[in-house]
mmCIF file of C-alpha atoms in Angstrom:
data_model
loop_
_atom_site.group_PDB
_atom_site.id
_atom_site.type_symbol
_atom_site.label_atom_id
_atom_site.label_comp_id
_atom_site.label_asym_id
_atom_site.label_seq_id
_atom_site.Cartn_x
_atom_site.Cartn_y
_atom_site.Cartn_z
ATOM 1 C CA UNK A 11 96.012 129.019 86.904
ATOM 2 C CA UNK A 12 96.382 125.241 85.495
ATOM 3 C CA UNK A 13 93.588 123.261 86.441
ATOM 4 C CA UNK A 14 93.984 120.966 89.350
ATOM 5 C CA UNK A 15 91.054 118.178 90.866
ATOM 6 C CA UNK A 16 91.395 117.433 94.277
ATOM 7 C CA UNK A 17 91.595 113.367 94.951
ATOM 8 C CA UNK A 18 91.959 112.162 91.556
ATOM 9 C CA UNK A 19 92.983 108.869 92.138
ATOM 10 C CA UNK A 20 89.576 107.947 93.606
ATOM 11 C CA UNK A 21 87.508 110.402 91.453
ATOM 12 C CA UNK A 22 87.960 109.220 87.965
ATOM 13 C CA UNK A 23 85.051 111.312 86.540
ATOM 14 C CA UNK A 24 86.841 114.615 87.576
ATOM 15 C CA UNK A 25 89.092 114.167 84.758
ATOM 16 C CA UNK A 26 86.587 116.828 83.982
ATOM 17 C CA UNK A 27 87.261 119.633 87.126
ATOM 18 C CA UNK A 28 88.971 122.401 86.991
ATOM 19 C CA UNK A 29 89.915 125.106 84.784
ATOM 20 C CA UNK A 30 91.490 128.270 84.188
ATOM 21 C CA UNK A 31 90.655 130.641 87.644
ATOM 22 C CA UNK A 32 89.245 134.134 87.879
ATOM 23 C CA UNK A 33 92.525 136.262 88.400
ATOM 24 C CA UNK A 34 93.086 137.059 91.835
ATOM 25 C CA UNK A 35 93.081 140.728 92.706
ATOM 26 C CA UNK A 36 96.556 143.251 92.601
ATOM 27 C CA UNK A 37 98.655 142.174 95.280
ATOM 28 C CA UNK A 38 101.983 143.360 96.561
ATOM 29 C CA UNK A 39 104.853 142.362 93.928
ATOM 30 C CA UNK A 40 106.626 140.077 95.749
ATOM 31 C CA UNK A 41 103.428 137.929 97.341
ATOM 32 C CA UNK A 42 102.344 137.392 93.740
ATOM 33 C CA UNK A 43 105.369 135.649 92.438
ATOM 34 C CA UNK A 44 106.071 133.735 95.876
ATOM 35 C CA UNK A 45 102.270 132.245 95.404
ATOM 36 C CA UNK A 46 102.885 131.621 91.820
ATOM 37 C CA UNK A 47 106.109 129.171 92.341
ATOM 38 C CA UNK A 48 104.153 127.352 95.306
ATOM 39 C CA UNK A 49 101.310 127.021 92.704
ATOM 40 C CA UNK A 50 103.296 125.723 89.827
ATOM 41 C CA UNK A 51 105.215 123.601 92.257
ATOM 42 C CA UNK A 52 101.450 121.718 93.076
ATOM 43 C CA UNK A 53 100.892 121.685 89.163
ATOM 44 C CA UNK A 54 104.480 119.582 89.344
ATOM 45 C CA UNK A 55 103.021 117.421 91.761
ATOM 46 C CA UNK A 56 105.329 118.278 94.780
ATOM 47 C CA UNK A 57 102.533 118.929 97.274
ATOM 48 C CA UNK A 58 104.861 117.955 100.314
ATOM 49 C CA UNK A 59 107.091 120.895 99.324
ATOM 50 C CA UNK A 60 104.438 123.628 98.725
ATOM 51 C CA UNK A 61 103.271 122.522 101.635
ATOM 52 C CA UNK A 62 106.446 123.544 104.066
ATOM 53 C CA UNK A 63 106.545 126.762 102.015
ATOM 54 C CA UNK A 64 102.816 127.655 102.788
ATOM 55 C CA UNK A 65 103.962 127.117 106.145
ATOM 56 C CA UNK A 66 106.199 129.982 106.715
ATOM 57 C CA UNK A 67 104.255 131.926 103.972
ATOM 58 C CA UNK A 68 102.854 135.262 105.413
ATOM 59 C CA UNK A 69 99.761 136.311 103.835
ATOM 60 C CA UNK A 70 99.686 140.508 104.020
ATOM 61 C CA UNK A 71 95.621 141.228 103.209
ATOM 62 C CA UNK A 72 92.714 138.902 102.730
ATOM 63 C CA UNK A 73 92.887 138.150 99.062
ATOM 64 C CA UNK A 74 96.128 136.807 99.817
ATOM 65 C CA UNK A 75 95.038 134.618 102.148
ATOM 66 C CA UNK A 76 92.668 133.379 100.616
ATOM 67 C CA UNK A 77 94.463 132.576 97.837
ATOM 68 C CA UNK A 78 97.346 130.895 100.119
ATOM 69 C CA UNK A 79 94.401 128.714 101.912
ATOM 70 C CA UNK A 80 93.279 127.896 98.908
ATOM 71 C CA UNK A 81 96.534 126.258 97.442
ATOM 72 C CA UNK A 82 97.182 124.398 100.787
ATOM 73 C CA UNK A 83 94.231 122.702 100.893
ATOM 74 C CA UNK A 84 95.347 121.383 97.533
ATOM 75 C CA UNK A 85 98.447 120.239 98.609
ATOM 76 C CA UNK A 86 96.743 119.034 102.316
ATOM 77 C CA UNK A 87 94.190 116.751 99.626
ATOM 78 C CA UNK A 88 97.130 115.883 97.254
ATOM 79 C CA UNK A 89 98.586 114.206 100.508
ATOM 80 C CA UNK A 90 95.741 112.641 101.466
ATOM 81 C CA UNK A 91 94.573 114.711 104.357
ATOM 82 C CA UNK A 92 91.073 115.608 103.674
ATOM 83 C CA UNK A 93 89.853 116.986 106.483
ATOM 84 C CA UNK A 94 92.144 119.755 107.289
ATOM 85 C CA UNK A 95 91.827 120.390 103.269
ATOM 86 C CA UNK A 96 88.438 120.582 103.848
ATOM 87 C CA UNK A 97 88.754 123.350 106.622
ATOM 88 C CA UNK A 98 91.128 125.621 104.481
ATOM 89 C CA UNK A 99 89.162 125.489 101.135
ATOM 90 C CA UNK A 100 86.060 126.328 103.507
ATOM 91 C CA UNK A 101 87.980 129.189 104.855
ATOM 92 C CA UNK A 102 89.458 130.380 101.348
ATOM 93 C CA UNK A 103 85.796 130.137 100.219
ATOM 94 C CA UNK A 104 84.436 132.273 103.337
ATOM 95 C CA UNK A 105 87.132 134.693 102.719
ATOM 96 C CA UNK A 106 87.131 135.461 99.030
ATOM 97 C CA UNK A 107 84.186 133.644 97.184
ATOM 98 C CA UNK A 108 85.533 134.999 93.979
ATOM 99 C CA UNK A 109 88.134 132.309 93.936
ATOM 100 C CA UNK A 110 86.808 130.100 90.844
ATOM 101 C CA UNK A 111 88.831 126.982 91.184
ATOM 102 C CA UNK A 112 88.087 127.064 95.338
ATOM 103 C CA UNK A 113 84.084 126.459 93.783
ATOM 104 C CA UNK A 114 85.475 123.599 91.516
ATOM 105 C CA UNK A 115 87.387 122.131 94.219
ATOM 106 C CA UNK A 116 84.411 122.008 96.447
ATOM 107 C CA UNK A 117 82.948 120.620 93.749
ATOM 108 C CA UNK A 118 84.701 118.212 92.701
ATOM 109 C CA UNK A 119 84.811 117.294 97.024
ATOM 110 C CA UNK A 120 81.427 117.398 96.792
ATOM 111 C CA UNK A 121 81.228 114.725 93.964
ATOM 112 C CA UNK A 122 83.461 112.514 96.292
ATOM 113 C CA UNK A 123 80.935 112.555 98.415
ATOM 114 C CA UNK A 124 78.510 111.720 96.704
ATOM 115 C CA UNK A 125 76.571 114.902 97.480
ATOM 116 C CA UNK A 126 75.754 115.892 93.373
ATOM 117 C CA UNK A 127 72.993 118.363 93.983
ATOM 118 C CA UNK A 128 75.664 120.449 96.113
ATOM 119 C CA UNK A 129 78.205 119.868 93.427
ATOM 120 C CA UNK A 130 76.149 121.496 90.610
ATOM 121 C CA UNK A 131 75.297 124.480 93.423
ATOM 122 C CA UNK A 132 79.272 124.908 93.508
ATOM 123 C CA UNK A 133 79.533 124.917 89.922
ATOM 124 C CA UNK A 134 76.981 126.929 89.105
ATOM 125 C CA UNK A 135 78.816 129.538 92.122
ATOM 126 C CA UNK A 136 81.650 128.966 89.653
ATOM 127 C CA UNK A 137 79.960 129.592 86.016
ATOM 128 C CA UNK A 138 78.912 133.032 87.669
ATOM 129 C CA UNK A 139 82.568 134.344 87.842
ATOM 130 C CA UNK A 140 83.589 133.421 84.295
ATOM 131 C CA UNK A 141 80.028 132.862 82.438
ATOM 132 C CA UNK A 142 82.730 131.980 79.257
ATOM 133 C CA UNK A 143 84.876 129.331 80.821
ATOM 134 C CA UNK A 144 84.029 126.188 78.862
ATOM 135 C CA UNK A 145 84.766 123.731 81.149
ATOM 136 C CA UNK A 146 81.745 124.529 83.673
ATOM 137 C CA UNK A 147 79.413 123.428 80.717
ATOM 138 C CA UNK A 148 81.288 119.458 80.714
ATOM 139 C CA UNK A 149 81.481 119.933 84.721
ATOM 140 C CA UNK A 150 77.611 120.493 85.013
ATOM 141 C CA UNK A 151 76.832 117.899 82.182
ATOM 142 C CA UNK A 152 78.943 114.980 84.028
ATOM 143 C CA UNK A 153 77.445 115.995 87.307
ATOM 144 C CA UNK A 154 74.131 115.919 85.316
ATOM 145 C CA UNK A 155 75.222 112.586 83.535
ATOM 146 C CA UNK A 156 76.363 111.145 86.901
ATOM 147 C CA UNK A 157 72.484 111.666 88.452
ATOM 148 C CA UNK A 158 70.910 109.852 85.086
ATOM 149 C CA UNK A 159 69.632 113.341 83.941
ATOM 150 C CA UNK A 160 71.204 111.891 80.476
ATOM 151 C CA UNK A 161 68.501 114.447 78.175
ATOM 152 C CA UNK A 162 69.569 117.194 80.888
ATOM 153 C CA UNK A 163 73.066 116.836 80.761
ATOM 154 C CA UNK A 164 72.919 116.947 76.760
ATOM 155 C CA UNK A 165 72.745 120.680 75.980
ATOM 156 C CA UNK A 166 75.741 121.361 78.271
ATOM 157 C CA UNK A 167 78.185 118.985 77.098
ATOM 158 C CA UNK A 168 77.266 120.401 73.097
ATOM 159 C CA UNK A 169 77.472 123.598 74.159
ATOM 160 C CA UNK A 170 81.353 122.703 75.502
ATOM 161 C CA UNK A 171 81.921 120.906 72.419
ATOM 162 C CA UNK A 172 80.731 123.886 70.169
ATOM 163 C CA UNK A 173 83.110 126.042 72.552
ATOM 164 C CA UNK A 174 86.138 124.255 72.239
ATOM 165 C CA UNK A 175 86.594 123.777 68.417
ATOM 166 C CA UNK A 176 86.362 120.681 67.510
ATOM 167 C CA UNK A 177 89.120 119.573 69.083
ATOM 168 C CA UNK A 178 90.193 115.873 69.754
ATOM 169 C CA UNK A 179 90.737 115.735 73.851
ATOM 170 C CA UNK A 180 86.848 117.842 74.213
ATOM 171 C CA UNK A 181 85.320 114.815 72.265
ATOM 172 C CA UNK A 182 87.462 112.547 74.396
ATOM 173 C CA UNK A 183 86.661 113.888 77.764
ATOM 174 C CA UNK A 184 82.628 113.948 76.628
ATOM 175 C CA UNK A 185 83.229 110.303 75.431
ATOM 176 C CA UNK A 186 85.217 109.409 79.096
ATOM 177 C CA UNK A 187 81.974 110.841 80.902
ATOM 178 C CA UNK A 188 79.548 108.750 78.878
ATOM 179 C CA UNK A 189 81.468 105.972 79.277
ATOM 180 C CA UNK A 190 81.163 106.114 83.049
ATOM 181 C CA UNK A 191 77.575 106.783 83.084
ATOM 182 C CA UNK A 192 77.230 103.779 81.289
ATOM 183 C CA UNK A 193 75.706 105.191 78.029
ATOM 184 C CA UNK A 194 77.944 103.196 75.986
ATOM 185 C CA UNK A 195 76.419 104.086 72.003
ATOM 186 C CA UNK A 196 76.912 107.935 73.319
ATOM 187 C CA UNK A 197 80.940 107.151 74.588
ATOM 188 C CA UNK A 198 81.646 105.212 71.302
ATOM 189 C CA UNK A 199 80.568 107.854 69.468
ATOM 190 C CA UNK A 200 82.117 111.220 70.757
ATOM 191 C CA UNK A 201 85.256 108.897 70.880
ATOM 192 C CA UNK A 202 84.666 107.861 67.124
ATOM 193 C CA UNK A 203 84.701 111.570 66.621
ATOM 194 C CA UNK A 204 87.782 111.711 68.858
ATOM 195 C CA UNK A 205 89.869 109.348 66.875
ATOM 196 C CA UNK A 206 88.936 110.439 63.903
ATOM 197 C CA UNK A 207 90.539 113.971 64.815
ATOM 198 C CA UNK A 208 93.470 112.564 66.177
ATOM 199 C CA UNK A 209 93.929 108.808 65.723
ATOM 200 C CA UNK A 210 96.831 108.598 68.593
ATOM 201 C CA UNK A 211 93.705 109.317 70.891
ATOM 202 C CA UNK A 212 92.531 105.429 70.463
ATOM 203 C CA UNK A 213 95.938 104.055 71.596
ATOM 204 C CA UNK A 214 94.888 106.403 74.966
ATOM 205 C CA UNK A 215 91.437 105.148 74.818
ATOM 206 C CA UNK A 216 93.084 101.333 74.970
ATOM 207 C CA UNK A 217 94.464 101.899 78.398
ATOM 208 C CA UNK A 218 92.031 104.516 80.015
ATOM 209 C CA UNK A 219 90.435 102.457 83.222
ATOM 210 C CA UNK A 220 87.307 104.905 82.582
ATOM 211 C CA UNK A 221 86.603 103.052 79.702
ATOM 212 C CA UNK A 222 86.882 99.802 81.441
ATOM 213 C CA UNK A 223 82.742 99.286 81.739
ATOM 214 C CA UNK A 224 82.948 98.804 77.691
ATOM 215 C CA UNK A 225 85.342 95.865 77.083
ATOM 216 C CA UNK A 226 82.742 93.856 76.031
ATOM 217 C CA UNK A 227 80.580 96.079 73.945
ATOM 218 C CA UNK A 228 81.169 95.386 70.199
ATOM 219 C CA UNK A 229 81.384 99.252 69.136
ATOM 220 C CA UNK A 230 84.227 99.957 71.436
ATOM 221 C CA UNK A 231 86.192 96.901 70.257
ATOM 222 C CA UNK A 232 85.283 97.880 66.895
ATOM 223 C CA UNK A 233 86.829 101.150 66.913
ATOM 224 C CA UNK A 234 89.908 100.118 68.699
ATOM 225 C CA UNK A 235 90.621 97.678 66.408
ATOM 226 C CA UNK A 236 89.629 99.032 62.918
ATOM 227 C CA UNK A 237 92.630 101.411 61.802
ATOM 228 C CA UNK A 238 90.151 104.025 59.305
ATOM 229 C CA UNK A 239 93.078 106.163 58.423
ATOM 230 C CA UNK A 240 92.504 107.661 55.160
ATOM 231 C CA UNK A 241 96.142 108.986 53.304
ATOM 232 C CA UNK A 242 95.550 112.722 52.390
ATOM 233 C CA UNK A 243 95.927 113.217 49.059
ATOM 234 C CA UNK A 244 99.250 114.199 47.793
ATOM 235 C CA UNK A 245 100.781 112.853 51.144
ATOM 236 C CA UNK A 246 104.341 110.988 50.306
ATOM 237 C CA UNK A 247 103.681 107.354 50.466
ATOM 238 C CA UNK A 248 105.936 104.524 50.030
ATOM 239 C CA UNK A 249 105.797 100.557 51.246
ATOM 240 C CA UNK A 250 107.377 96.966 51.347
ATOM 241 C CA UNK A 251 106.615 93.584 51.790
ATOM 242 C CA UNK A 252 109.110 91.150 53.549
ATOM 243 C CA UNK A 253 108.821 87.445 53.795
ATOM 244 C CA UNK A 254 108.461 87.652 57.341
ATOM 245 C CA UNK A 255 104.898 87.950 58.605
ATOM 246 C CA UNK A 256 103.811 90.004 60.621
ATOM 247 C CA UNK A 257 102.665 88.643 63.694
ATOM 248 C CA UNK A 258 102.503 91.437 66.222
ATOM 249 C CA UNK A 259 105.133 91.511 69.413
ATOM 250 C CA UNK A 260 105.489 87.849 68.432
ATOM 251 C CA UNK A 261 107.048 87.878 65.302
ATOM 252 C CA UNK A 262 110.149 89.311 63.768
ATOM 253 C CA UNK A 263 109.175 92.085 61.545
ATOM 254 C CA UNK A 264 107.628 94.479 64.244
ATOM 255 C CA UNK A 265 111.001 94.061 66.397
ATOM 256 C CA UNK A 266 112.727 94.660 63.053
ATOM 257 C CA UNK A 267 110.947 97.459 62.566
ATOM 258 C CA UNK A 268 111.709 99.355 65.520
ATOM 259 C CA UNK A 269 115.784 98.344 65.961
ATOM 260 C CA UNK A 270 116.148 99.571 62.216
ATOM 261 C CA UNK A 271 114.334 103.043 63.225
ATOM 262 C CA UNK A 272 116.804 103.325 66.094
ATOM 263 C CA UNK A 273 119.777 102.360 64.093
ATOM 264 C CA UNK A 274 118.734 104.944 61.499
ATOM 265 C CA UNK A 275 118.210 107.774 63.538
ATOM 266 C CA UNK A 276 114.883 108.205 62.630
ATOM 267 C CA UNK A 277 112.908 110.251 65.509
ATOM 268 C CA UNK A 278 109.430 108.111 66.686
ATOM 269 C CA UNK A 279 107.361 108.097 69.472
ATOM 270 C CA UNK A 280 107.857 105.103 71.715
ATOM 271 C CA UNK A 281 103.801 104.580 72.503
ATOM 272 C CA UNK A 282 103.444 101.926 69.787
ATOM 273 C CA UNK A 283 99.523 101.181 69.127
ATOM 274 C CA UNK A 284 100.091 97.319 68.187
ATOM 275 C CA UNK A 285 96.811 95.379 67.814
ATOM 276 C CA UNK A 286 96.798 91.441 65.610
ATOM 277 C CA UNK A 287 96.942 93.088 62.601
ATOM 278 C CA UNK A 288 98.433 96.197 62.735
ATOM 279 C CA UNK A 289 100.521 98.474 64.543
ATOM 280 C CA UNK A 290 101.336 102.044 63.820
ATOM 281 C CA UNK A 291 104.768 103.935 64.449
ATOM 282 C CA UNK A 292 104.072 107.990 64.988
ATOM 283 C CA UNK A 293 107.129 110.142 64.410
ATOM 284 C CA UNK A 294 108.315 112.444 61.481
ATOM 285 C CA UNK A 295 106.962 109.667 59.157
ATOM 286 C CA UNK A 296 104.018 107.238 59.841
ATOM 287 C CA UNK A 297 104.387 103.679 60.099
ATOM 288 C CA UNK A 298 102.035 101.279 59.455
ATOM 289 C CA UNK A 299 103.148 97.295 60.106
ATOM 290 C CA UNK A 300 100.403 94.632 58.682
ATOM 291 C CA UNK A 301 99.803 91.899 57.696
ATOM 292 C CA UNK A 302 100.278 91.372 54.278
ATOM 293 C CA UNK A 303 97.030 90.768 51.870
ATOM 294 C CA UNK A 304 99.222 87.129 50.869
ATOM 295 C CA UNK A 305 101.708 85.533 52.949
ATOM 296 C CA UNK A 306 104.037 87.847 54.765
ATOM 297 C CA UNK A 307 104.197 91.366 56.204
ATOM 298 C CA UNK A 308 104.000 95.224 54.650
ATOM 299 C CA UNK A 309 105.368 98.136 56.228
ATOM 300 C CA UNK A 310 103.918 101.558 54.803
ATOM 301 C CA UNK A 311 105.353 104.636 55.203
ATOM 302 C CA UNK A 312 103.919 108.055 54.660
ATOM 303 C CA UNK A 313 104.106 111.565 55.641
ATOM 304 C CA UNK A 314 102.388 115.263 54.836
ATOM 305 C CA UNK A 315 103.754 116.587 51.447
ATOM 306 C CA UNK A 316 105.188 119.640 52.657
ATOM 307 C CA UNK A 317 107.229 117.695 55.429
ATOM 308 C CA UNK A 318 109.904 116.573 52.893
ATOM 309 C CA UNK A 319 110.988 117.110 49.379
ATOM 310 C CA UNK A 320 110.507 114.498 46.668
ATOM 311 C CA UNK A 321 114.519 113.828 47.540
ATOM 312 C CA UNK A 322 114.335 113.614 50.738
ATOM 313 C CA UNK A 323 111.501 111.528 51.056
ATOM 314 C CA UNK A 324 113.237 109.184 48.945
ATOM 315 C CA UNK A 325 116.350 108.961 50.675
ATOM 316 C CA UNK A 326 114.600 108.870 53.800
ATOM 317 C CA UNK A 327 112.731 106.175 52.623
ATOM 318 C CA UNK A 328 114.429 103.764 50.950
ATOM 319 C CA UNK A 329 117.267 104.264 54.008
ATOM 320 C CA UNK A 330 114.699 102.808 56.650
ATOM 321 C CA UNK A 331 113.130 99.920 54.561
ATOM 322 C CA UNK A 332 116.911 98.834 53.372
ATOM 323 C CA UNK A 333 117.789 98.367 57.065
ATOM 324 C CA UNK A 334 114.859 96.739 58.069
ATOM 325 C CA UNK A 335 116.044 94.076 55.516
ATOM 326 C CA UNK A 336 119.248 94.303 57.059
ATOM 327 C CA UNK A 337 117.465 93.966 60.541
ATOM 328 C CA UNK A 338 115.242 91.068 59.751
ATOM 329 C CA UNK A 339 118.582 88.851 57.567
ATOM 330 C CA UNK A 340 119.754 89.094 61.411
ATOM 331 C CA UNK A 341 117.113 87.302 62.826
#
């Protein structure tokens, strides 16, 4: 089951809620599937059309229904209606309290709520049916983080770090949660960590509202705007310098840039991270666009060494920074 938090728009910290769900018991072959499609259809944000087919959906043994109350109090919150959503994830609960994500929905209701001691009872209801899951260790540390219990909250949210592998979106979701408890050294730091992992995660960082309470602290504009990237050795690396500064959306190179990767084919991701003295390009090959250590700009390519050959990286290459000559001569 893909995680789902109930009210998201107004609950910012459950970024955090939900995760995989204990697996519901055997049920007849063709309730299964039908339950699964409304499900995925929620996941796909069409909670107005699960909805109608919860409707005429006819649950044929408690587990079922359960289950079925379950998902359409998900869709009855995805549409805004709370109350009845609150009766039928009630009911799920009273009728099968093995349902994990019902407990992380109440949860996460509860949080709403503002009632956080009842939250963490939920959660813990749900870290009893899957003592493994990860994700109840950040759940109970934001809750924890959310009450000021910042030395309580600590051991869970390493203990979800050390569970998830280092990975780039765990140190950003610890970061997001320090960030809105206002610990603002703590949220710089797990997003350093973040960054560092996966650099593309700062551009995220840039326009993430939950980081809004740090615009003005100098360690979060620091690390937004100091690109650290460190070429791995061996990598294929090429650059250029062109009369034409650069001078961010303002100027000509960066447009030049961009129409030349378009004209060339070249595959890139259009989230551009573009700050006042850099930007950076993702795609097959990684573009840096500066500012130039004299007068005018530099573009710098580079790429892993086992993503081209020494031939192709040159023709590659030398393709794209010809036609941004030919781009900029137009300007």
């Amino acid at each position: 089951m893909e995680a789902r938090s109930i009210a998201r728009a107004a609950l910012t910290a459950l970024l955090l809620l939900g995760a995989a769900g204990l697996p519901s018991p055997a049920l007849a072959s063709d309730v299964v599937p039908a339950l699964d499609r409304i499900e995925a259809m929620l996941d796909a944000g069409q909670a107005q059309e699960a909805l109608a087919l919860l409707e005429r959906f006819e649950a044929n043994d408690r587990a079922t229904t359960a289950r079925k109350l379950l998902l359409r109090s998900t869709a009855l919150f995805m549409l805004g209606r709370i109350e009845p959503g609150k009766r039928d994830l009630e009911e799920a609960l009273s009728k099968d309290p093995r349902l994990r994500q019902a407990w992380l929905n109440r949860a996460a209701l509860d949080i709403s709520e503002g009632r956080l001691d009842r939250a963490l009872e939920a959660l813990e209801k749900a870290r009893a049916l899957d003592p493994q899951a990860p994700d109840t260790e950040l759940n109970i540390g934001a809750v924890l983080l959310m009450q000021g219990k910042t030395a309580d909250a600590e051991p869970y949210l390493k203990r979800y770090l050390a569970a998830t592998g280092d990975s780039a979106e765990a140190w950003y979701l610890v970061a997001t949660n320090y960030a809105l408890a206002g610990q603002a050294a703590s949220a710089v730091e797990h997003l350093g960590r973040a960054v560092a992992i996966d650099e593309r995660i700062r551009l995220r960082a840039r326009t993430d509202a939950n980081f809004s309470q740090l615009a003005d602290d100098a360690g979060f504009q620091r690390l937004l705007t100091v690109e650290s990237y460190r070429i791995p050795a061996g990598s294929h690396a090429t650059f250029r310098t062109y009369e034409a500064p650069y001078l961010a959306g303002e100027g000509k190179l960066l447009p030049a840039v961009l129409d030349a990767l378009q004209l060339s084919a070249e595959p890139f991701d259009r989230q551009i991270e573009v700050t006042p003295d850099w930007a950076l390009i993702w795609g097959e090959i990684r573009i840096k666009v500066r500012k130039d250590d004299r007068e005018g700009g530099r573009v710098e390519l580079t790429a892993p060494r086992e993503r081209f050959t020494d031939a192709e990286w040159r023709a590659r290459a030398a393709k794209l920074l010809t036609e941004i000559a030919v781009q900029l001569a137009k300007r």
